[in-house]
PDB file of C-alpha atoms and ligand atoms in Angstrom:
ATOM      1  CA  MET A   1      32.781  12.139   1.677  1.00  0.00           C
ATOM      2  CA  GLN A   2      35.087   8.810   1.390  1.00  0.00           C
ATOM      3  CA  GLN A   3      34.919   7.361  -2.121  1.00  0.00           C
ATOM      4  CA  LYS A   4      34.695   3.696  -2.562  1.00  0.00           C
ATOM      5  CA  PRO A   5      33.478   1.480  -5.213  1.00  0.00           C
ATOM      6  CA  TYR A   6      29.926   0.181  -5.025  1.00  0.00           C
ATOM      7  CA  ARG A   7      30.561  -3.626  -4.167  1.00  0.00           C
ATOM      8  CA  ILE A   8      28.677  -6.423  -5.714  1.00  0.00           C
ATOM      9  CA  ALA A   9      28.120 -10.272  -4.983  1.00  0.00           C
ATOM     10  CA  ILE A  10      27.548 -12.474  -7.919  1.00  0.00           C
ATOM     11  CA  PHE A  11      25.675 -15.607  -7.288  1.00  0.00           C
ATOM     12  CA  ALA A  12      26.168 -18.569  -9.771  1.00  0.00           C
ATOM     13  CA  SER A  13      25.328 -21.968  -9.725  1.00  0.00           C
ATOM     14  CA  GLY A  14      26.706 -23.225 -12.873  1.00  0.00           C
ATOM     15  CA  SER A  15      29.220 -22.678 -15.558  1.00  0.00           C
ATOM     16  CA  GLY A  16      29.457 -19.128 -14.678  1.00  0.00           C
ATOM     17  CA  SER A  17      30.086 -17.575 -18.135  1.00  0.00           C
ATOM     18  CA  ASN A  18      28.071 -14.602 -17.454  1.00  0.00           C
ATOM     19  CA  ALA A  19      29.565 -14.250 -13.780  1.00  0.00           C
ATOM     20  CA  GLU A  20      32.925 -14.222 -15.960  1.00  0.00           C
ATOM     21  CA  GLN A  21      31.645 -11.643 -18.403  1.00  0.00           C
ATOM     22  CA  LEU A  22      30.639  -9.578 -15.432  1.00  0.00           C
ATOM     23  CA  MET A  23      33.840  -9.808 -13.856  1.00  0.00           C
ATOM     24  CA  THR A  24      35.712  -8.907 -17.013  1.00  0.00           C
ATOM     25  CA  TYR A  25      33.393  -5.867 -17.704  1.00  0.00           C
ATOM     26  CA  PHE A  26      33.677  -4.393 -14.050  1.00  0.00           C
ATOM     27  CA  SER A  27      37.640  -5.047 -13.723  1.00  0.00           C
ATOM     28  CA  THR A  28      38.293  -1.931 -15.963  1.00  0.00           C
ATOM     29  CA  LYS A  29      35.566   0.159 -13.735  1.00  0.00           C
ATOM     30  CA  LYS A  30      36.247   2.517 -10.655  1.00  0.00           C
ATOM     31  CA  GLU A  31      32.568   2.782  -9.609  1.00  0.00           C
ATOM     32  CA  ILE A  32      31.532  -0.876  -9.164  1.00  0.00           C
ATOM     33  CA  GLU A  33      33.602  -3.848  -8.069  1.00  0.00           C
ATOM     34  CA  VAL A  34      32.878  -7.566  -7.971  1.00  0.00           C
ATOM     35  CA  ALA A  35      33.928  -8.105  -4.501  1.00  0.00           C
ATOM     36  CA  LEU A  36      32.500 -11.947  -3.995  1.00  0.00           C
ATOM     37  CA  LEU A  37      30.976 -14.983  -5.868  1.00  0.00           C
ATOM     38  CA  VAL A  38      28.585 -17.015  -3.966  1.00  0.00           C
ATOM     39  CA  THR A  39      27.861 -20.362  -5.127  1.00  0.00           C
ATOM     40  CA  ASN A  40      25.844 -23.294  -3.871  1.00  0.00           C
ATOM     41  CA  ARG A  41      27.920 -25.769  -5.915  1.00  0.00           C
ATOM     42  CA  SER A  42      31.594 -26.434  -5.158  1.00  0.00           C
ATOM     43  CA  LYS A  43      32.047 -28.012  -8.299  1.00  0.00           C
ATOM     44  CA  ALA A  44      30.661 -24.938 -10.303  1.00  0.00           C
ATOM     45  CA  LYS A  45      33.067 -23.748 -12.805  1.00  0.00           C
ATOM     46  CA  ALA A  46      32.208 -20.327 -11.704  1.00  0.00           C
ATOM     47  CA  VAL A  47      34.360 -20.728  -8.908  1.00  0.00           C
ATOM     48  CA  GLY A  48      37.501 -21.307 -10.723  1.00  0.00           C
ATOM     49  CA  ARG A  49      36.730 -18.084 -12.915  1.00  0.00           C
ATOM     50  CA  ALA A  50      36.215 -15.780  -9.760  1.00  0.00           C
ATOM     51  CA  LEU A  51      39.720 -16.988  -8.201  1.00  0.00           C
ATOM     52  CA  ARG A  52      41.383 -16.129 -11.832  1.00  0.00           C
ATOM     53  CA  PHE A  53      39.997 -12.707 -11.006  1.00  0.00           C
ATOM     54  CA  ASP A  54      41.164 -12.600  -7.395  1.00  0.00           C
ATOM     55  CA  VAL A  55      37.539 -12.458  -6.333  1.00  0.00           C
ATOM     56  CA  PRO A  56      36.906 -14.564  -3.276  1.00  0.00           C
ATOM     57  CA  ALA A  57      34.323 -17.426  -3.413  1.00  0.00           C
ATOM     58  CA  LEU A  58      31.989 -18.420  -0.809  1.00  0.00           C
ATOM     59  CA  VAL A  59      30.933 -21.861  -1.274  1.00  0.00           C
ATOM     60  CA  LEU A  60      27.672 -22.744   0.846  1.00  0.00           C
ATOM     61  CA  LYS A  61      25.392 -25.910   1.184  1.00  0.00           C
ATOM     62  CA  LYS A  62      21.722 -25.697   0.026  1.00  0.00           C
ATOM     63  CA  GLU A  63      20.606 -25.317   3.892  1.00  0.00           C
ATOM     64  CA  ASP A  64      22.753 -21.902   4.240  1.00  0.00           C
ATOM     65  CA  PHE A  65      19.947 -20.393   1.725  1.00  0.00           C
ATOM     66  CA  ASP A  66      17.092 -21.002   4.134  1.00  0.00           C
ATOM     67  CA  GLU A  67      15.514 -17.935   5.402  1.00  0.00           C
ATOM     68  CA  LYS A  68      15.998 -18.736   9.007  1.00  0.00           C
ATOM     69  CA  GLN A  69      19.886 -18.960   8.564  1.00  0.00           C
ATOM     70  CA  ALA A  70      21.863 -15.771   9.395  1.00  0.00           C
ATOM     71  CA  PHE A  71      24.875 -16.845   8.007  1.00  0.00           C
ATOM     72  CA  LEU A  72      24.716 -15.822   4.431  1.00  0.00           C
ATOM     73  CA  LEU A  73      23.622 -12.468   5.249  1.00  0.00           C
ATOM     74  CA  THR A  74      26.154 -11.669   7.882  1.00  0.00           C
ATOM     75  CA  GLU A  75      28.935 -12.573   5.522  1.00  0.00           C
ATOM     76  CA  LEU A  76      27.404 -10.272   2.867  1.00  0.00           C
ATOM     77  CA  HIS A  77      27.175  -7.767   5.574  1.00  0.00           C
ATOM     78  CA  ARG A  78      30.883  -8.414   6.789  1.00  0.00           C
ATOM     79  CA  MET A  79      32.027  -8.355   2.995  1.00  0.00           C
ATOM     80  CA  GLU A  80      30.269  -4.913   2.660  1.00  0.00           C
ATOM     81  CA  ILE A  81      28.336  -6.022   0.056  1.00  0.00           C
ATOM     82  CA  ASP A  82      26.089  -3.270  -1.540  1.00  0.00           C
ATOM     83  CA  GLY A  83      24.214  -5.304  -4.328  1.00  0.00           C
ATOM     84  CA  ILE A  84      23.826  -8.827  -5.893  1.00  0.00           C
ATOM     85  CA  VAL A  85      23.570 -10.149  -9.185  1.00  0.00           C
ATOM     86  CA  LEU A  86      22.248 -13.350  -9.823  1.00  0.00           C
ATOM     87  CA  ALA A  87      24.227 -15.138 -12.757  1.00  0.00           C
ATOM     88  CA  GLY A  88      22.670 -18.397 -13.304  1.00  0.00           C
ATOM     89  CA  PHE A  89      21.797 -19.001  -9.515  1.00  0.00           C
ATOM     90  CA  LEU A  90      19.440 -21.944  -9.158  1.00  0.00           C
ATOM     91  CA  LEU A  91      18.184 -21.857  -5.656  1.00  0.00           C
ATOM     92  CA  LYS A  92      15.413 -19.618  -4.432  1.00  0.00           C
ATOM     93  CA  ILE A  93      16.424 -16.221  -2.677  1.00  0.00           C
ATOM     94  CA  PRO A  94      15.873 -16.366   0.980  1.00  0.00           C
ATOM     95  CA  THR A  95      13.538 -13.602   1.981  1.00  0.00           C
ATOM     96  CA  ASN A  96      16.132 -12.157   4.460  1.00  0.00           C
ATOM     97  CA  LEU A  97      18.088 -11.318   1.683  1.00  0.00           C
ATOM     98  CA  ILE A  98      15.418  -9.712  -0.639  1.00  0.00           C
ATOM     99  CA  ALA A  99      14.337  -7.647   2.583  1.00  0.00           C
ATOM    100  CA  ALA A 100      17.912  -6.781   3.423  1.00  0.00           C
ATOM    101  CA  PHE A 101      18.751  -5.700  -0.376  1.00  0.00           C
ATOM    102  CA  PRO A 102      15.605  -4.074  -1.548  1.00  0.00           C
ATOM    103  CA  GLU A 103      15.835  -3.317  -5.174  1.00  0.00           C
ATOM    104  CA  LYS A 104      19.493  -4.276  -5.034  1.00  0.00           C
ATOM    105  CA  ILE A 105      19.214  -7.829  -6.590  1.00  0.00           C
ATOM    106  CA  ILE A 106      19.128  -8.100 -10.142  1.00  0.00           C
ATOM    107  CA  ASN A 107      18.394 -11.373 -11.937  1.00  0.00           C
ATOM    108  CA  ILE A 108      18.891 -12.716 -15.615  1.00  0.00           C
ATOM    109  CA  HIS A 109      16.427 -15.049 -16.965  1.00  0.00           C
ATOM    110  CA  PRO A 110      16.808 -16.942 -20.713  1.00  0.00           C
ATOM    111  CA  SER A 111      13.329 -15.819 -22.111  1.00  0.00           C
ATOM    112  CA  LEU A 112      11.292 -13.031 -22.649  1.00  0.00           C
ATOM    113  CA  LEU A 113       9.369 -12.812 -19.241  1.00  0.00           C
ATOM    114  CA  PRO A 114       6.458 -13.133 -18.558  1.00  0.00           C
ATOM    115  CA  ASN A 115       6.563 -16.012 -20.968  1.00  0.00           C
ATOM    116  CA  PHE A 116       8.400 -19.330 -19.923  1.00  0.00           C
ATOM    117  CA  GLY A 117       9.197 -18.121 -16.387  1.00  0.00           C
ATOM    118  CA  GLY A 118       8.135 -19.053 -12.879  1.00  0.00           C
ATOM    119  CA  GLU A 119       9.173 -22.199 -10.906  1.00  0.00           C
ATOM    120  CA  GLY A 120      10.884 -25.076 -12.694  1.00  0.00           C
ATOM    121  CA  MET A 121      11.842 -22.703 -15.649  1.00  0.00           C
ATOM    122  CA  TYR A 122      15.484 -22.508 -15.402  1.00  0.00           C
ATOM    123  CA  GLY A 123      18.292 -23.636 -17.604  1.00  0.00           C
ATOM    124  CA  SER A 124      17.500 -26.094 -20.581  1.00  0.00           C
ATOM    125  CA  HIS A 125      13.938 -26.306 -19.474  1.00  0.00           C
ATOM    126  CA  VAL A 126      13.176 -22.864 -20.599  1.00  0.00           C
ATOM    127  CA  HIS A 127      14.761 -23.444 -24.210  1.00  0.00           C
ATOM    128  CA  GLU A 128      13.103 -26.805 -24.715  1.00  0.00           C
ATOM    129  CA  ALA A 129       9.553 -25.200 -23.475  1.00  0.00           C
ATOM    130  CA  VAL A 130      10.101 -22.490 -26.144  1.00  0.00           C
ATOM    131  CA  GLN A 131      10.994 -24.899 -29.028  1.00  0.00           C
ATOM    132  CA  LYS A 132       7.721 -27.250 -27.837  1.00  0.00           C
ATOM    133  CA  ALA A 133       5.524 -24.030 -28.177  1.00  0.00           C
ATOM    134  CA  GLN A 134       6.856 -23.505 -31.583  1.00  0.00           C
ATOM    135  CA  ALA A 135       7.549 -19.913 -30.261  1.00  0.00           C
ATOM    136  CA  THR A 136       8.954 -17.663 -33.048  1.00  0.00           C
ATOM    137  CA  GLU A 137      11.082 -15.708 -30.624  1.00  0.00           C
ATOM    138  CA  SER A 138      12.691 -15.655 -27.422  1.00  0.00           C
ATOM    139  CA  GLY A 139      15.417 -13.654 -26.030  1.00  0.00           C
ATOM    140  CA  ILE A 140      16.623 -12.649 -22.304  1.00  0.00           C
ATOM    141  CA  THR A 141      14.854 -10.734 -19.341  1.00  0.00           C
ATOM    142  CA  ILE A 142      17.026  -8.925 -16.600  1.00  0.00           C
ATOM    143  CA  HIS A 143      14.888  -7.842 -13.898  1.00  0.00           C
ATOM    144  CA  LEU A 144      14.788  -6.852 -10.021  1.00  0.00           C
ATOM    145  CA  VAL A 145      14.155  -9.548  -7.614  1.00  0.00           C
ATOM    146  CA  ASN A 146      11.450  -9.770  -5.131  1.00  0.00           C
ATOM    147  CA  GLU A 147       9.377 -12.352  -3.165  1.00  0.00           C
ATOM    148  CA  GLU A 148       7.699 -13.647  -6.461  1.00  0.00           C
ATOM    149  CA  TYR A 149       9.599 -15.648  -8.478  1.00  0.00           C
ATOM    150  CA  ASP A 150      10.764 -14.176 -12.027  1.00  0.00           C
ATOM    151  CA  LYS A 151       8.095 -11.145 -11.152  1.00  0.00           C
ATOM    152  CA  GLY A 152      10.206  -8.392  -9.990  1.00  0.00           C
ATOM    153  CA  GLU A 153      10.496  -5.182 -12.107  1.00  0.00           C
ATOM    154  CA  ILE A 154      11.838  -5.647 -15.623  1.00  0.00           C
ATOM    155  CA  LEU A 155      14.701  -3.450 -16.262  1.00  0.00           C
ATOM    156  CA  PHE A 156      15.651  -4.738 -19.647  1.00  0.00           C
ATOM    157  CA  GLN A 157      14.734  -7.426 -22.339  1.00  0.00           C
ATOM    158  CA  ALA A 158      16.295  -8.013 -25.847  1.00  0.00           C
ATOM    159  CA  ARG A 159      14.982 -10.387 -28.217  1.00  0.00           C
ATOM    160  CA  CYS A 160      16.040 -13.066 -30.923  1.00  0.00           C
ATOM    161  CA  ALA A 161      14.452 -15.041 -33.333  1.00  0.00           C
ATOM    162  CA  VAL A 162      13.484 -18.823 -33.162  1.00  0.00           C
ATOM    163  CA  HIS A 163      13.380 -20.668 -36.343  1.00  0.00           C
ATOM    164  CA  ALA A 164      11.485 -23.849 -37.011  1.00  0.00           C
ATOM    165  CA  ASN A 165      14.632 -25.856 -37.178  1.00  0.00           C
ATOM    166  CA  ASP A 166      16.216 -24.757 -34.024  1.00  0.00           C
ATOM    167  CA  SER A 167      16.970 -27.343 -31.391  1.00  0.00           C
ATOM    168  CA  PRO A 168      16.874 -25.980 -27.448  1.00  0.00           C
ATOM    169  CA  GLN A 169      20.707 -25.861 -27.632  1.00  0.00           C
ATOM    170  CA  THR A 170      20.794 -23.736 -30.763  1.00  0.00           C
ATOM    171  CA  ILE A 171      18.169 -21.314 -29.086  1.00  0.00           C
ATOM    172  CA  ALA A 172      20.152 -21.639 -25.901  1.00  0.00           C
ATOM    173  CA  ASP A 173      23.371 -20.457 -27.817  1.00  0.00           C
ATOM    174  CA  ARG A 174      21.659 -17.745 -29.315  1.00  0.00           C
ATOM    175  CA  VAL A 175      20.110 -16.392 -25.799  1.00  0.00           C
ATOM    176  CA  LEU A 176      23.396 -16.775 -24.011  1.00  0.00           C
ATOM    177  CA  ALA A 177      25.227 -14.585 -26.866  1.00  0.00           C
ATOM    178  CA  LEU A 178      22.666 -11.919 -26.055  1.00  0.00           C
ATOM    179  CA  GLU A 179      23.028 -12.363 -22.136  1.00  0.00           C
ATOM    180  CA  HIS A 180      26.708 -11.745 -22.825  1.00  0.00           C
ATOM    181  CA  ALA A 181      26.085  -8.780 -24.883  1.00  0.00           C
ATOM    182  CA  HIS A 182      23.925  -7.005 -22.621  1.00  0.00           C
ATOM    183  CA  PHE A 183      24.118  -8.245 -18.835  1.00  0.00           C
ATOM    184  CA  ALA A 184      27.124  -6.230 -17.455  1.00  0.00           C
ATOM    185  CA  GLU A 185      25.817  -2.783 -19.069  1.00  0.00           C
ATOM    186  CA  VAL A 186      22.422  -3.200 -17.755  1.00  0.00           C
ATOM    187  CA  CYS A 187      23.732  -3.867 -14.139  1.00  0.00           C
ATOM    188  CA  ALA A 188      26.288  -1.010 -14.487  1.00  0.00           C
ATOM    189  CA  ASN A 189      23.564   1.352 -15.751  1.00  0.00           C
ATOM    190  CA  TYR A 190      21.179   0.205 -12.690  1.00  0.00           C
ATOM    191  CA  PHE A 191      23.566   0.391 -10.053  1.00  0.00           C
ATOM    192  CA  ALA A 192      25.181   3.619 -11.414  1.00  0.00           C
ATOM    193  CA  GLN A 193      22.370   5.364  -9.269  1.00  0.00           C
ATOM    194  CA  PHE A 194      23.648   4.244  -6.232  1.00  0.00           C
ATOM    195  CA  THR A 195      27.404   4.739  -6.711  1.00  0.00           C
ATOM    196  CA  GLU A 196      29.864   7.260  -5.815  1.00  0.00           C
ATOM    197  CA  LYS A 197      31.683   9.409  -8.310  1.00  0.00           C
ATOM    198  CA  ILE A 198      35.584   8.175  -8.306  1.00  0.00           C
ATOM    199  CA  ALA A 199      37.683  10.420  -9.883  1.00  0.00           C
TER     200      ALA A 199
HETATM  201  C1  GRF I   1      21.910 -18.465 -18.310  1.00  0.00           C
HETATM  202  O1  GRF I   1      21.160 -18.758 -19.637  1.00  0.00           O
HETATM  203  C2  GRF I   1      21.107 -17.579 -17.598  1.00  0.00           C
HETATM  204  O2  GRF I   1      20.209 -17.148 -17.881  1.00  0.00           O
HETATM  205  C3  GRF I   1      20.487 -18.623 -16.546  1.00  0.00           C
HETATM  206  O3  GRF I   1      21.349 -19.601 -16.420  1.00  0.00           O
HETATM  207  C4  GRF I   1      22.561 -19.477 -17.605  1.00  0.00           C
HETATM  208  C5  GRF I   1      23.621 -19.447 -17.162  1.00  0.00           C
HETATM  209  O4  GRF I   1      24.870 -19.672 -17.813  1.00  0.00           O
HETATM  210  N1  GRF I   1      19.690 -18.579 -15.735  1.00  0.00           N
HETATM  211  P1  GRF I   1      26.186 -19.214 -17.108  1.00  0.00           P
HETATM  212  O5  GRF I   1      26.345 -20.252 -15.912  1.00  0.00           O
HETATM  213  O6  GRF I   1      26.295 -17.990 -16.907  1.00  0.00           O
HETATM  214  O7  GRF I   1      27.055 -19.937 -18.356  1.00  0.00           O
END
C-alpha cells in the first residue's frame, strides 16, 4: 500500500493565527500535511502566513462558495484534499462540500456551544454577547461541521473564566490562547483515524 500523508485544507478569512498554529504543528508531522489554504479575502493575513510555510493559497470570491458552483470542490479534489479545517472562516460552507467531506470538516468556535452559537455569532460578536450576558465562563468548542450552523458533533471543549471587569477584548484574548493551545492537537487526534502510518 502506498504511504501518503493525509492532506488537509485550512479555510481562513482573517488574521489566521490559528491557521499559522496548525501549519507550525503539522510541519513536524509525517502523517498529516497542510496542503492548501483557502480564503475568501485576498487581504487576509492568513495568505501571507501560508506562503511563508510554502502552502499554496486559493483566494476565492464569495460567489465561489455558492453550493451551485463546482469550482471549489473540483479544486479540492484536484489537490487531493482529504479533510478540511475551518480556522476563523466566516462564510457558510456549501452543502456540496459537506456532502463530499462527510465528518471530515472541523470547525473551531470561540464559545462553549451551544451557548453563544448560531447565525451572526462570530468573532467579536461572540465575546460581546458573553460579556453582556454576564457569563462567568467562556471557552472554545471544536466540532464537526454538518448542514446546521454550529451544531455538528462536539469533539472537544475547554473553558476559561470570565471576570466582571473583562472587556470583550480581554475575553477574546483568553479564548484565543485556548484555541492556540488545543486546536492542532484535537485535529491531529481526530484525523488520526483516517491516516496511514508512515515509517
Ligand atoms: C478565532 O477566535 C476563531 O475561533 C474564530 O475566529 C477567530 C480567528 O482568529 N472563528 P485567527 O484568524 O485564527 O487569528
